[in-house]
Each structure stands twice: as structure tokens, then as C-alpha cells.
PDB file of N, CA and C in Angstrom:
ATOM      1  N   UNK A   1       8.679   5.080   5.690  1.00 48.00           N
ATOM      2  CA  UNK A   1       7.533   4.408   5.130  1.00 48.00           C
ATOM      3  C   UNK A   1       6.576   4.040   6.257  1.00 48.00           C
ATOM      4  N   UNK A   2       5.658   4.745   6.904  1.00 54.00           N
ATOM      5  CA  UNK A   2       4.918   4.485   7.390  1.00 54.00           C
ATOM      6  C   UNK A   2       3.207   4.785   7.147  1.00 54.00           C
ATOM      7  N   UNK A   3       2.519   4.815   7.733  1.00 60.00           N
ATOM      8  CA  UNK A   3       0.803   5.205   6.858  1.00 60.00           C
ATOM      9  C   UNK A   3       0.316   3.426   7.328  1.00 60.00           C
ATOM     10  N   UNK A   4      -0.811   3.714   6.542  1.00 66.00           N
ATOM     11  CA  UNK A   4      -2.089   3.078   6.521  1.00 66.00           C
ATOM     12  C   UNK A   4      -1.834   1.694   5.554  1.00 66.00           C
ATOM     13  N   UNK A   5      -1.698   0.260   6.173  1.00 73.00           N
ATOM     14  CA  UNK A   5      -0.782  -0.540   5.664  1.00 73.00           C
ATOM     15  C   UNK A   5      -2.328  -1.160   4.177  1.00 73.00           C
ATOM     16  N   UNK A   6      -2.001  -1.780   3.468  1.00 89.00           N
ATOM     17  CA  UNK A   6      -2.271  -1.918   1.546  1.00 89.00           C
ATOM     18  C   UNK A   6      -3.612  -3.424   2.584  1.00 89.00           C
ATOM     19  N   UNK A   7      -5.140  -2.904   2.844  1.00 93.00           N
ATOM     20  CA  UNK A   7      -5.704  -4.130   3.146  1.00 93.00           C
ATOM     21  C   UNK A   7      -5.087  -5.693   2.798  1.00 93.00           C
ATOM     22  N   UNK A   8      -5.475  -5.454   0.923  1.00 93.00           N
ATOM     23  CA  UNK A   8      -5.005  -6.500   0.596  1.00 93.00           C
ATOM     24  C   UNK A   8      -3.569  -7.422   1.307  1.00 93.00           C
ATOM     25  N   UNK A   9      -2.899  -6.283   1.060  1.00 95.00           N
ATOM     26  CA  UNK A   9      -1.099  -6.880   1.803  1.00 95.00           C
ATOM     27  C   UNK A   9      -1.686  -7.533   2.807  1.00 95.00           C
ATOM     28  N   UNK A  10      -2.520  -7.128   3.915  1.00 96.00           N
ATOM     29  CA  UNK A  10      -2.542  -7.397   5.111  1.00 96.00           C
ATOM     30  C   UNK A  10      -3.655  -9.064   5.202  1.00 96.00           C
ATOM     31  N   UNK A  11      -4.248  -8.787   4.309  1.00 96.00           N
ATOM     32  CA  UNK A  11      -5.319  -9.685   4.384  1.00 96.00           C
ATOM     33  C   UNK A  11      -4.337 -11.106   4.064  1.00 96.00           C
ATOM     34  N   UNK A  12      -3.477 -10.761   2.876  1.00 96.00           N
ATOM     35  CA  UNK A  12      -2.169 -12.131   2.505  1.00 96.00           C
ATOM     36  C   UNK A  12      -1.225 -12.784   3.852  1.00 96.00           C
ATOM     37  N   UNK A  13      -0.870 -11.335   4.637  1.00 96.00           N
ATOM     38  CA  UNK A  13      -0.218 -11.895   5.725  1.00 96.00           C
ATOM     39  C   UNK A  13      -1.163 -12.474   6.639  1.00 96.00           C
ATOM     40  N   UNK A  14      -1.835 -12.001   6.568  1.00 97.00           N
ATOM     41  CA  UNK A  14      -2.762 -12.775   7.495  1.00 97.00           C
ATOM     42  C   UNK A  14      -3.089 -14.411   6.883  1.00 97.00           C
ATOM     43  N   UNK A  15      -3.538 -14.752   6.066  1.00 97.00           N
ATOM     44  CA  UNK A  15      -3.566 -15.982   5.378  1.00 97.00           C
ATOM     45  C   UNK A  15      -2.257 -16.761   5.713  1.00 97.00           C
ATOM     46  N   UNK A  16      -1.231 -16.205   5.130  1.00 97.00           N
ATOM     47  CA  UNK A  16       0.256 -17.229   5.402  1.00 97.00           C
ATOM     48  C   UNK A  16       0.109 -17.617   6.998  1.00 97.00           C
ATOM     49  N   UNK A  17      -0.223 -16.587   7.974  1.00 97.00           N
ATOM     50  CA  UNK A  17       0.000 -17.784   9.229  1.00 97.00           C
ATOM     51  C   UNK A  17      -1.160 -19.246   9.678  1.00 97.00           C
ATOM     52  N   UNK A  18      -2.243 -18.630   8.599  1.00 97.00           N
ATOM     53  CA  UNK A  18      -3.441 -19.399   9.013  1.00 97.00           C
ATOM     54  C   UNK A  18      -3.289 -20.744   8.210  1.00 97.00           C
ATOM     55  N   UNK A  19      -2.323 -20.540   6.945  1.00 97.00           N
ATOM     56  CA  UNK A  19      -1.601 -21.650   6.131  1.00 97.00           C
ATOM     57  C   UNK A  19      -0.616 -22.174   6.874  1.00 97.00           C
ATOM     58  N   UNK A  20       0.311 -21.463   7.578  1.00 97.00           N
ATOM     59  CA  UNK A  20       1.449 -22.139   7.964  1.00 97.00           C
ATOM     60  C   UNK A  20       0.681 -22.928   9.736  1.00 97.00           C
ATOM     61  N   UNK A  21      -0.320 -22.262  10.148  1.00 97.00           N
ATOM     62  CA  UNK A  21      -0.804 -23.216  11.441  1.00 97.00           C
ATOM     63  C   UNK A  21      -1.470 -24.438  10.740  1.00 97.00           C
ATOM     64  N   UNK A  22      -2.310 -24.301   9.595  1.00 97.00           N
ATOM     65  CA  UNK A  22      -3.214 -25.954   9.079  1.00 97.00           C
ATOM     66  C   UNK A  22      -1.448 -26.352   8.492  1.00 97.00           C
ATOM     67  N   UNK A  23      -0.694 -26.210   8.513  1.00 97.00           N
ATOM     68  CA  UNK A  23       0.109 -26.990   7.865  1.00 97.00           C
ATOM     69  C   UNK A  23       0.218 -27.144   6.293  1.00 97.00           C
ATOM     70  N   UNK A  24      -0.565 -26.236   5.996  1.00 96.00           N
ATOM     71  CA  UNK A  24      -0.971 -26.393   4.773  1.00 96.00           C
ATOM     72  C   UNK A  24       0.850 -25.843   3.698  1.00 96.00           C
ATOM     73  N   UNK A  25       1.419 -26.914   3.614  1.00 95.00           N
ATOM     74  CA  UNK A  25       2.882 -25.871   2.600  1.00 95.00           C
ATOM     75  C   UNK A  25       2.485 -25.456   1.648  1.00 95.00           C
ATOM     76  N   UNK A  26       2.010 -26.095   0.505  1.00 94.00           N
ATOM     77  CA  UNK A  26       1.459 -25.366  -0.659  1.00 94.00           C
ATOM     78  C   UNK A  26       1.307 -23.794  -1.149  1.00 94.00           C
ATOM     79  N   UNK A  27       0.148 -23.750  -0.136  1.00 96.00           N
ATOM     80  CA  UNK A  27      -0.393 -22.518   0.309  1.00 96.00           C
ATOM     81  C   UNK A  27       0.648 -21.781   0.729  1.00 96.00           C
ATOM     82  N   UNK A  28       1.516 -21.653   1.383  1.00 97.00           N
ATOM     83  CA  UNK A  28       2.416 -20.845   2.720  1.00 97.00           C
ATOM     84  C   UNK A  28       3.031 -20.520   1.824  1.00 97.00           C
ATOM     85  N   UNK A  29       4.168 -21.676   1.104  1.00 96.00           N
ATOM     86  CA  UNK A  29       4.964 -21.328   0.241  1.00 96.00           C
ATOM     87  C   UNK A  29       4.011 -20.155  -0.700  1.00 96.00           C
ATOM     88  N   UNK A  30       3.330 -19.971  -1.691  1.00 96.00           N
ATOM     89  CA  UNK A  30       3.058 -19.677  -2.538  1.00 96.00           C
ATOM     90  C   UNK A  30       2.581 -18.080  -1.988  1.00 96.00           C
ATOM     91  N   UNK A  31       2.153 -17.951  -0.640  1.00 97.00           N
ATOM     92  CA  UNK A  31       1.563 -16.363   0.020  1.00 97.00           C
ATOM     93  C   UNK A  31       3.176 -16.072  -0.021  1.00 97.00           C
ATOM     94  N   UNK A  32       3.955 -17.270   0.825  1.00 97.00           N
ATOM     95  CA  UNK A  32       5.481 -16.316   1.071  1.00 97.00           C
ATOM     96  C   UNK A  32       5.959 -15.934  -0.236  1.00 97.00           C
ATOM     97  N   UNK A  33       6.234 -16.586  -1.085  1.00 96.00           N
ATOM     98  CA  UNK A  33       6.596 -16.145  -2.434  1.00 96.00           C
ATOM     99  C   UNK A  33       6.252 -14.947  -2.788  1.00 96.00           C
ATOM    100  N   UNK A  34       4.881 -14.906  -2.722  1.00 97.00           N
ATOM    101  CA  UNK A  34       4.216 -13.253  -3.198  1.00 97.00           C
ATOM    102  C   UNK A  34       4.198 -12.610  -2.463  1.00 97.00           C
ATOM    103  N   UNK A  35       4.443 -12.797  -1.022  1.00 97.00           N
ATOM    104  CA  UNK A  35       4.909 -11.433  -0.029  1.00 97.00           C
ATOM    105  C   UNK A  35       6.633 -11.107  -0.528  1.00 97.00           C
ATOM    106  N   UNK A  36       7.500 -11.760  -0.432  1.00 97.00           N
ATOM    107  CA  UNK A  36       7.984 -11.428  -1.411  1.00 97.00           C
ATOM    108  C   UNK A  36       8.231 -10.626  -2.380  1.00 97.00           C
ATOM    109  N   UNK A  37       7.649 -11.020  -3.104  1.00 97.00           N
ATOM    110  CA  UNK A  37       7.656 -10.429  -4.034  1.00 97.00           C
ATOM    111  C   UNK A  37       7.099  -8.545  -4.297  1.00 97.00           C
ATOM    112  N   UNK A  38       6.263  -8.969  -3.403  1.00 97.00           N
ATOM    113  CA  UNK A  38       5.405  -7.527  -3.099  1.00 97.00           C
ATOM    114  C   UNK A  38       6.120  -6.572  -2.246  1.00 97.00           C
ATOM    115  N   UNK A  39       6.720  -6.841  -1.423  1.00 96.00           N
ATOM    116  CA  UNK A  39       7.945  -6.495  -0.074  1.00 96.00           C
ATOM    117  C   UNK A  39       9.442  -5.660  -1.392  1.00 96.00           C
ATOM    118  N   UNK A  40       9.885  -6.737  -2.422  1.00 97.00           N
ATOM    119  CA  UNK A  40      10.603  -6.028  -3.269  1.00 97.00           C
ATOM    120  C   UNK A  40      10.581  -5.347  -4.090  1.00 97.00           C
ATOM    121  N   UNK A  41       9.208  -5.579  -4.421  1.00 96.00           N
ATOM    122  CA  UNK A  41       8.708  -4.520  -5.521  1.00 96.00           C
ATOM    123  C   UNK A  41       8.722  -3.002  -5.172  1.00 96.00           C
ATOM    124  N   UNK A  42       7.767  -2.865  -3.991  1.00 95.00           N
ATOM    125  CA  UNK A  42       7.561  -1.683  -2.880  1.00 95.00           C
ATOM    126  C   UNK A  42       8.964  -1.286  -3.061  1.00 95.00           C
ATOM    127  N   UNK A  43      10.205  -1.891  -2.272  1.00 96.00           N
ATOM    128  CA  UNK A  43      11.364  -1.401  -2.225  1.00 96.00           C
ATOM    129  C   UNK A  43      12.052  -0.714  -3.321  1.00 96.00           C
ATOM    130  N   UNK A  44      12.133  -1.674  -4.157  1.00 96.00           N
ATOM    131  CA  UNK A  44      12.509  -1.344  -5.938  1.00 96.00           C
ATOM    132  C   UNK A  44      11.755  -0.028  -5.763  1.00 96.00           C
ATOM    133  N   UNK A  45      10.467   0.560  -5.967  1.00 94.00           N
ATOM    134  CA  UNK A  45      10.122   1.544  -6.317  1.00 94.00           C
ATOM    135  C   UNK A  45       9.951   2.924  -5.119  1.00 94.00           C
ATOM    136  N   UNK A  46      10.374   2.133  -4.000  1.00 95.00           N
ATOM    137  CA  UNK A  46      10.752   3.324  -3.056  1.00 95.00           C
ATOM    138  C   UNK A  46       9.261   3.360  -2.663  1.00 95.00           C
ATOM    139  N   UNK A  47       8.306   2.748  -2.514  1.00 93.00           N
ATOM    140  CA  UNK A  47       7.008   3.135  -1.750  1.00 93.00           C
ATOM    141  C   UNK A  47       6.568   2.236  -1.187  1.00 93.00           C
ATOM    142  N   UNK A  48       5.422   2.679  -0.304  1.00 93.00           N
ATOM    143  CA  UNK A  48       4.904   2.427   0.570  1.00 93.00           C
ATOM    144  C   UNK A  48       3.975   1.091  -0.300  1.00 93.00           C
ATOM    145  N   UNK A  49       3.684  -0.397   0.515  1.00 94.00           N
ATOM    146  CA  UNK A  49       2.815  -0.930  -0.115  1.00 94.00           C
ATOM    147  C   UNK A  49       1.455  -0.589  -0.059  1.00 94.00           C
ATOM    148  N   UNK A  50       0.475  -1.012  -1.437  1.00 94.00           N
ATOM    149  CA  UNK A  50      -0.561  -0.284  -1.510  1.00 94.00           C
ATOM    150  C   UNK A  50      -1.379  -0.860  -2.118  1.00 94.00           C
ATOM    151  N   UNK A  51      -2.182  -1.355  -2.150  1.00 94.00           N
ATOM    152  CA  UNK A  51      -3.347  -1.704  -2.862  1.00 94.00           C
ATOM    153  C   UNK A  51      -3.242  -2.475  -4.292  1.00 94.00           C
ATOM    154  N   UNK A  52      -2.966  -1.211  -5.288  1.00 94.00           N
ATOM    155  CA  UNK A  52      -2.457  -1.301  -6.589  1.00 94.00           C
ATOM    156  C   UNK A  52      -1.292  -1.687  -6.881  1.00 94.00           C
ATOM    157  N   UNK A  53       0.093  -1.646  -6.296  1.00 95.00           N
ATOM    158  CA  UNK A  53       0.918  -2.289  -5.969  1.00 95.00           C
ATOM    159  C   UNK A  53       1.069  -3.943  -5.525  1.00 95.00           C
ATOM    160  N   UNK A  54       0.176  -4.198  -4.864  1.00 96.00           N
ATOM    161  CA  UNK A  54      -0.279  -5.618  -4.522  1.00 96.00           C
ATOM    162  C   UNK A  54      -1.105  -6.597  -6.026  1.00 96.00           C
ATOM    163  N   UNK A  55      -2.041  -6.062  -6.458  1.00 95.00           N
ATOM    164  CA  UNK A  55      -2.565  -6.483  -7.178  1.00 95.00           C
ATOM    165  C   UNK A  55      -1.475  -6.399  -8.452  1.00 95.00           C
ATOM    166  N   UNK A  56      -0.959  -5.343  -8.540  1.00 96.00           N
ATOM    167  CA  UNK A  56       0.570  -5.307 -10.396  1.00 96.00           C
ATOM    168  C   UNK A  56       1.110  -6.613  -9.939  1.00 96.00           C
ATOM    169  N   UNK A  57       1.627  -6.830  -8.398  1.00 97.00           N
ATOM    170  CA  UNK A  57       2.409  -7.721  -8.477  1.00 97.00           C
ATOM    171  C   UNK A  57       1.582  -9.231  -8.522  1.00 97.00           C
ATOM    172  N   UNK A  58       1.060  -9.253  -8.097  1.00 96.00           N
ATOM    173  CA  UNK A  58       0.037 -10.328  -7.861  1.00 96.00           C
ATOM    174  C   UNK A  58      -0.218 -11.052  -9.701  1.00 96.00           C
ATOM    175  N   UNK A  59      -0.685 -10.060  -9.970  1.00 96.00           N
ATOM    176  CA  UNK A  59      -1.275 -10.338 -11.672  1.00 96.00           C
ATOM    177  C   UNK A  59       0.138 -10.869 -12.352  1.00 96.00           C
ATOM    178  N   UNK A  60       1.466  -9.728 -11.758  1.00 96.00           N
ATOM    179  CA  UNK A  60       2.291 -10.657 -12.770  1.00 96.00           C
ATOM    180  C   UNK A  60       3.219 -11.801 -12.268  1.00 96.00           C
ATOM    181  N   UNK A  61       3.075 -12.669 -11.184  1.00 96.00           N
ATOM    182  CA  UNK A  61       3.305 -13.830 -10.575  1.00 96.00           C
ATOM    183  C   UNK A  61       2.357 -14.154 -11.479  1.00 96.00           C
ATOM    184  N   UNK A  62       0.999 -13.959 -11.689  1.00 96.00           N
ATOM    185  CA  UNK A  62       0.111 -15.285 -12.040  1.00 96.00           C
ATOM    186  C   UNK A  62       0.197 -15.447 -13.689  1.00 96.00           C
ATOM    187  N   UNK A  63       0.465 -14.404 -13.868  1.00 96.00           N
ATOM    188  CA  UNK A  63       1.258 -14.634 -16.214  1.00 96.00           C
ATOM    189  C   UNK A  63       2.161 -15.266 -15.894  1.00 96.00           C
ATOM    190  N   UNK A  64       3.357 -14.737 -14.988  1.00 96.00           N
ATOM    191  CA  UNK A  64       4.511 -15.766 -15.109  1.00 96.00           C
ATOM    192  C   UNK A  64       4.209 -17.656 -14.976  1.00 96.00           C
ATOM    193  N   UNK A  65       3.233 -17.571 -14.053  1.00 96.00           N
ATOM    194  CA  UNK A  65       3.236 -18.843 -13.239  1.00 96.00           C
ATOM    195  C   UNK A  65       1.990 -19.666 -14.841  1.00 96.00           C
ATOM    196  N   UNK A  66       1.373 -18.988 -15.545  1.00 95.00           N
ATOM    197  CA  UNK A  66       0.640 -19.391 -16.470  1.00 95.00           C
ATOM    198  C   UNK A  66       1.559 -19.769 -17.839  1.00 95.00           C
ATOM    199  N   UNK A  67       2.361 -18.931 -17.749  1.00 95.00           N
ATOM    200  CA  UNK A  67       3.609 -18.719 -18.431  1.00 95.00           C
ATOM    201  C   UNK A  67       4.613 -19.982 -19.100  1.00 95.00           C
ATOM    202  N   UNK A  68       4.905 -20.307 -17.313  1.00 95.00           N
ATOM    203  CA  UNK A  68       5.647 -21.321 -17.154  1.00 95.00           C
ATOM    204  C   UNK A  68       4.503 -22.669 -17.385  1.00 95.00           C
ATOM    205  N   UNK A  69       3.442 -22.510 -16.657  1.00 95.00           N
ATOM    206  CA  UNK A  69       2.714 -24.132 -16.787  1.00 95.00           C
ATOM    207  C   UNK A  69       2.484 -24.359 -18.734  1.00 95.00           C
ATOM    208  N   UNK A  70       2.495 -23.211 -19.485  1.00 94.00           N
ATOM    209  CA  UNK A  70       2.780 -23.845 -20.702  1.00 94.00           C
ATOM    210  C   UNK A  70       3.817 -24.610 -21.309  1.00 94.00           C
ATOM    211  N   UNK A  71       4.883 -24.105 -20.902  1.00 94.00           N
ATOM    212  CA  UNK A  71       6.195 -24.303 -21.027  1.00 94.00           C
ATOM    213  C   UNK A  71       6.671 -26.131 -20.090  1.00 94.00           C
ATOM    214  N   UNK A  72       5.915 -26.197 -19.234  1.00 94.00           N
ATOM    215  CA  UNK A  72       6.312 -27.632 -18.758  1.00 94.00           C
ATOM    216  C   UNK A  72       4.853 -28.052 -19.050  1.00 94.00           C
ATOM    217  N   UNK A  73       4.222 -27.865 -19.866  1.00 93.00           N
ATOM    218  CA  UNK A  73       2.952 -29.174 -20.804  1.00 93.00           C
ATOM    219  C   UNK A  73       3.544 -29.598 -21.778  1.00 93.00           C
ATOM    220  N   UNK A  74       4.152 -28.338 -22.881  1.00 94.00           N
ATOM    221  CA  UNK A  74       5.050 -28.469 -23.952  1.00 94.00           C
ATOM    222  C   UNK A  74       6.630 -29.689 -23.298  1.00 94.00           C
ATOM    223  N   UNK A  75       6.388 -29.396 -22.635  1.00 94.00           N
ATOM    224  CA  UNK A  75       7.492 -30.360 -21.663  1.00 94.00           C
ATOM    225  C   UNK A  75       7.626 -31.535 -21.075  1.00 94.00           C
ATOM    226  N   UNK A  76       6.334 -31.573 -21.368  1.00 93.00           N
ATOM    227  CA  UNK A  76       5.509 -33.165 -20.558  1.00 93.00           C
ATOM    228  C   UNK A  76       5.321 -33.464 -19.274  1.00 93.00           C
ATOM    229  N   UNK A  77       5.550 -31.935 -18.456  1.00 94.00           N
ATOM    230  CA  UNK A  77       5.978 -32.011 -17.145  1.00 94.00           C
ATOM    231  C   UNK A  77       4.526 -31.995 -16.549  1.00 94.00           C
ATOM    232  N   UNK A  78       3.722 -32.767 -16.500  1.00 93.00           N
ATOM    233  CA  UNK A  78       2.498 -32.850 -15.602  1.00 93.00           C
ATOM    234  C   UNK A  78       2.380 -32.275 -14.092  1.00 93.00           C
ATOM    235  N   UNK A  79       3.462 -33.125 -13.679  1.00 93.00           N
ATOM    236  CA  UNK A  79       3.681 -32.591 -11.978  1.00 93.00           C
ATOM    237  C   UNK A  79       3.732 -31.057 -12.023  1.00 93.00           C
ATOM    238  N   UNK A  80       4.604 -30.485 -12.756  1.00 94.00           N
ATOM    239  CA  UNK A  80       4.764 -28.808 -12.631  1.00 94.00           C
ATOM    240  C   UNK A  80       3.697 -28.241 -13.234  1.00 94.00           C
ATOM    241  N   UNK A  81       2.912 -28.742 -13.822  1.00 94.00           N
ATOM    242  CA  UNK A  81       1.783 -28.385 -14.753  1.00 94.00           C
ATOM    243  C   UNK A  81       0.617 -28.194 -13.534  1.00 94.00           C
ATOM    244  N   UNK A  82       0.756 -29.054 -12.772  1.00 94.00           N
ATOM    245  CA  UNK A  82      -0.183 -29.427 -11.695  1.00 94.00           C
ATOM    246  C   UNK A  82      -0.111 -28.534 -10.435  1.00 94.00           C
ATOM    247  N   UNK A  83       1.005 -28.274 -10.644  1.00 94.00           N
ATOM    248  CA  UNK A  83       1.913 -27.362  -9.101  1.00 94.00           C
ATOM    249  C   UNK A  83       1.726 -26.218  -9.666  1.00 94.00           C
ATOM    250  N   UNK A  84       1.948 -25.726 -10.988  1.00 95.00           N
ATOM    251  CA  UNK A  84       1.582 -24.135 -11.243  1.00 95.00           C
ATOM    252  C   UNK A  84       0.099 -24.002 -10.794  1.00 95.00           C
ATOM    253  N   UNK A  85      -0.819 -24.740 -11.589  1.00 95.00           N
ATOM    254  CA  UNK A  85      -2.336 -24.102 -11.362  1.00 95.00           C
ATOM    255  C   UNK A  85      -2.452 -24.229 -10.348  1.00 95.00           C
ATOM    256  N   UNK A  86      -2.230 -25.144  -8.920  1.00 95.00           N
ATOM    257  CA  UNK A  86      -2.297 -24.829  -7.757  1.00 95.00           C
ATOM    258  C   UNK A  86      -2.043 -23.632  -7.580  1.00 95.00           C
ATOM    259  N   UNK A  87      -0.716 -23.016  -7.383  1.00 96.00           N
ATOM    260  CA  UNK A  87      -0.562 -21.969  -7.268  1.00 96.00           C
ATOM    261  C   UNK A  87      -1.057 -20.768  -7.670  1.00 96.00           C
ATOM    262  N   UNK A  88      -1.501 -20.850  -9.126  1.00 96.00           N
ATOM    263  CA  UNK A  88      -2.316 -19.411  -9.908  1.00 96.00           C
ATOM    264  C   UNK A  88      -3.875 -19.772  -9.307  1.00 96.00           C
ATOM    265  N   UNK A  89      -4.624 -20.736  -8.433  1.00 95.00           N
ATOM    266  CA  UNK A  89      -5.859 -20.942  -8.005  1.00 95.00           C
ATOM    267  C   UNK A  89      -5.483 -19.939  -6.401  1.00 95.00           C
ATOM    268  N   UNK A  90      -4.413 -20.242  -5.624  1.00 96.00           N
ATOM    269  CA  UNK A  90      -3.938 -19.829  -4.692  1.00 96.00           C
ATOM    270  C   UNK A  90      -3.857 -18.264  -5.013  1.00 96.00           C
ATOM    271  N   UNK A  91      -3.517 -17.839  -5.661  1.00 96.00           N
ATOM    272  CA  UNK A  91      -3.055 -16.669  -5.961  1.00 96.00           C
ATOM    273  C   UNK A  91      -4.224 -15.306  -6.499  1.00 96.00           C
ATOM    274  N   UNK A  92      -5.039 -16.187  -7.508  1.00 95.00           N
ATOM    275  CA  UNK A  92      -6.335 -15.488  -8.100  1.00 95.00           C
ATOM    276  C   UNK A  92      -7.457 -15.263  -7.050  1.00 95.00           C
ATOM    277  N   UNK A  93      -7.464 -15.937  -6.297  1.00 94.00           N
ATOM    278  CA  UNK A  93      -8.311 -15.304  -4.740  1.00 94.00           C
ATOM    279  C   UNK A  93      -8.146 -14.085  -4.552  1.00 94.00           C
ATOM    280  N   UNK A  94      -6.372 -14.023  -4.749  1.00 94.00           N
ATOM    281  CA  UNK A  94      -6.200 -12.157  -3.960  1.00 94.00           C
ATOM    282  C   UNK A  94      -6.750 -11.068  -5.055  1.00 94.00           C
ATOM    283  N   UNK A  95      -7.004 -11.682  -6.449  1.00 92.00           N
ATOM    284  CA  UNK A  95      -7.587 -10.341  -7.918  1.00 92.00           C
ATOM    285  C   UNK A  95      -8.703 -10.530  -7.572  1.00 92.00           C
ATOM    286  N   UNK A  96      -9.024  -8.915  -8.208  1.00 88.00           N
ATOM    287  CA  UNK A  96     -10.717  -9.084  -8.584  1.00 88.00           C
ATOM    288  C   UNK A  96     -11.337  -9.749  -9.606  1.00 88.00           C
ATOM    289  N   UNK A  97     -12.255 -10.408  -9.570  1.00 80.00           N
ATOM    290  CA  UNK A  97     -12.978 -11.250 -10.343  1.00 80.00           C
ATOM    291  C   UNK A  97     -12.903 -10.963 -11.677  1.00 80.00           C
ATOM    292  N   UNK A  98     -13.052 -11.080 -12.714  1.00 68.00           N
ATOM    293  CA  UNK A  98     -12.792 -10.574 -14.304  1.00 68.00           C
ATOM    294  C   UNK A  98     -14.193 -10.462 -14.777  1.00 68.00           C
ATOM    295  N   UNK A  99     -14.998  -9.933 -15.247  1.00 55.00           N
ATOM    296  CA  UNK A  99     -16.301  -9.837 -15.343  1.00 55.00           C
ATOM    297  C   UNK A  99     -16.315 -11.403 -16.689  1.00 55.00           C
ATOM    298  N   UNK A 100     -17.301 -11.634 -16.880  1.00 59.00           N
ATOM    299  CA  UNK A 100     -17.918 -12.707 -17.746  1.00 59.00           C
ATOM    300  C   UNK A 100     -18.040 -11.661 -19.109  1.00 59.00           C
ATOM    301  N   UNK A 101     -17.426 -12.379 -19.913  1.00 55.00           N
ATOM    302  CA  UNK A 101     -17.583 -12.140 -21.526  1.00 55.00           C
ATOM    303  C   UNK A 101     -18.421 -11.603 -22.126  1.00 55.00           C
ATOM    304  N   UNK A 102     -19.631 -12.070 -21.284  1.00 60.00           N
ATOM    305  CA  UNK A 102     -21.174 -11.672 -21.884  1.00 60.00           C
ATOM    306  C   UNK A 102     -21.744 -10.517 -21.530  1.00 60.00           C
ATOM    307  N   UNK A 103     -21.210 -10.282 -19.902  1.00 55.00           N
ATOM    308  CA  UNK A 103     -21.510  -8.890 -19.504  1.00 55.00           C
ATOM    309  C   UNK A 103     -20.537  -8.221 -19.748  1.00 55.00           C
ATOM    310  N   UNK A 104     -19.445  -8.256 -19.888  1.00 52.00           N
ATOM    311  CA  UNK A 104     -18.463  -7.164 -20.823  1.00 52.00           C
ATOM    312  C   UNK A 104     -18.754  -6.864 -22.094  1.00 52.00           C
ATOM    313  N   UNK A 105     -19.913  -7.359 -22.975  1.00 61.00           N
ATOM    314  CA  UNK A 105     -20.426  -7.355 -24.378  1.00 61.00           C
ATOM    315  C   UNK A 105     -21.851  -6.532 -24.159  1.00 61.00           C
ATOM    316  N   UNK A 106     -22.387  -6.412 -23.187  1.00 60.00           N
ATOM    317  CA  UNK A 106     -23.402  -6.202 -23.153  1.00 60.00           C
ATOM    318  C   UNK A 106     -23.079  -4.365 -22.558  1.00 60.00           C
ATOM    319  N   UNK A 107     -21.926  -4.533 -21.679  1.00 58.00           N
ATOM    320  CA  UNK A 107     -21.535  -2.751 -21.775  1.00 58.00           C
ATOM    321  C   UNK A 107     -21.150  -2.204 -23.048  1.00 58.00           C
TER     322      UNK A 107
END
């Protein structure tokens, strides 16, 4: 597995050390998680990380993590309610923007 490493991937690792120097855990935790995650995925499927690969995984950390913050409202769990959207705010940086409703109506 070698080649031309997935920007995105690179742009995340790059973030986790600039999180883990401000001290910032939140953040760190939540890049390490999805490197992670992205690191096993690649493996699981035997390839090289890539772009599109980054973003599948990315998108489905952030359903899961939307997932779950329903599941602890229904729960009364505020704190985890609070700690997911941190995380899916952390996380939606690395997707592309979703176009606005209005200009998706207007194509």
C-alpha cells in the first residue's frame, strides 16, 4: 500500500497534532477516533486510503454519533447529548458542505 496519501486523511492527521499541542482533548479524541476508524476501514477493505473512503467513513461516524445523541435526549442524557454534537460539529468540517434546500430546488 503505497501511492499518493487521501489529502483529506492527511489534512485530519495533521489537525490531531495541532489539537493534541492546544491541548484541546475534545477535538484529539474525536480526529483519533476517526483516524481510526478510517485506518480500519482501509484495512477491512484491503486499500489504500482515499479520498472517498475518508469521507464513507466520516459520514457514517456522524449518523452514528446523530444516532446516538437521539437516543440519550430520549434518555435525558443532556451531557451526552452535548458531547455528541460537539463531536458531529468536529467532524462535519472534514464533509462537503450540503447545498441549501433552495438551491437544490432551483436545479
Amino acid at each position: 500500500m503505497c501511492g499518493m496519501p487521501s489529502p483529506a486523511y492527511e489534512t485530519l492527521r495533521a489537525d490531531i497534532i495541532v489539537a493534541m499541542k492546544a491541548r484541546d482533548t475534545a477535538t484529539t479524541t474525536a480526529l483519533r477516533t476517526a483516524d481510526a476508524a478510517i485506518t480500519r476501514a482501509a484495512m477491512d477493505a484491503n486499500v489504500e486510503i482515499a479520498d472517498a473512503l475518508v469521507l464513507t467513513t466520516l459520514r457514517k461516524a456522524v449518523k452514528n454519533l446523530t444516532d446516538a445523541k437521539a437516543e440519550f435526549a430520549a434518555g435525558g442524557r443532556a451531557d451526552l447529548v452535548a458531547a455528541n454534537e460537539a463531536e458531529i460539529r468536529i467532524l462535519e468540517r472534514y464533509l462537503p458542505r450540503a447545498l441549501p434546500s433552495e438551491q437544490v430546488e432551483a436545479l
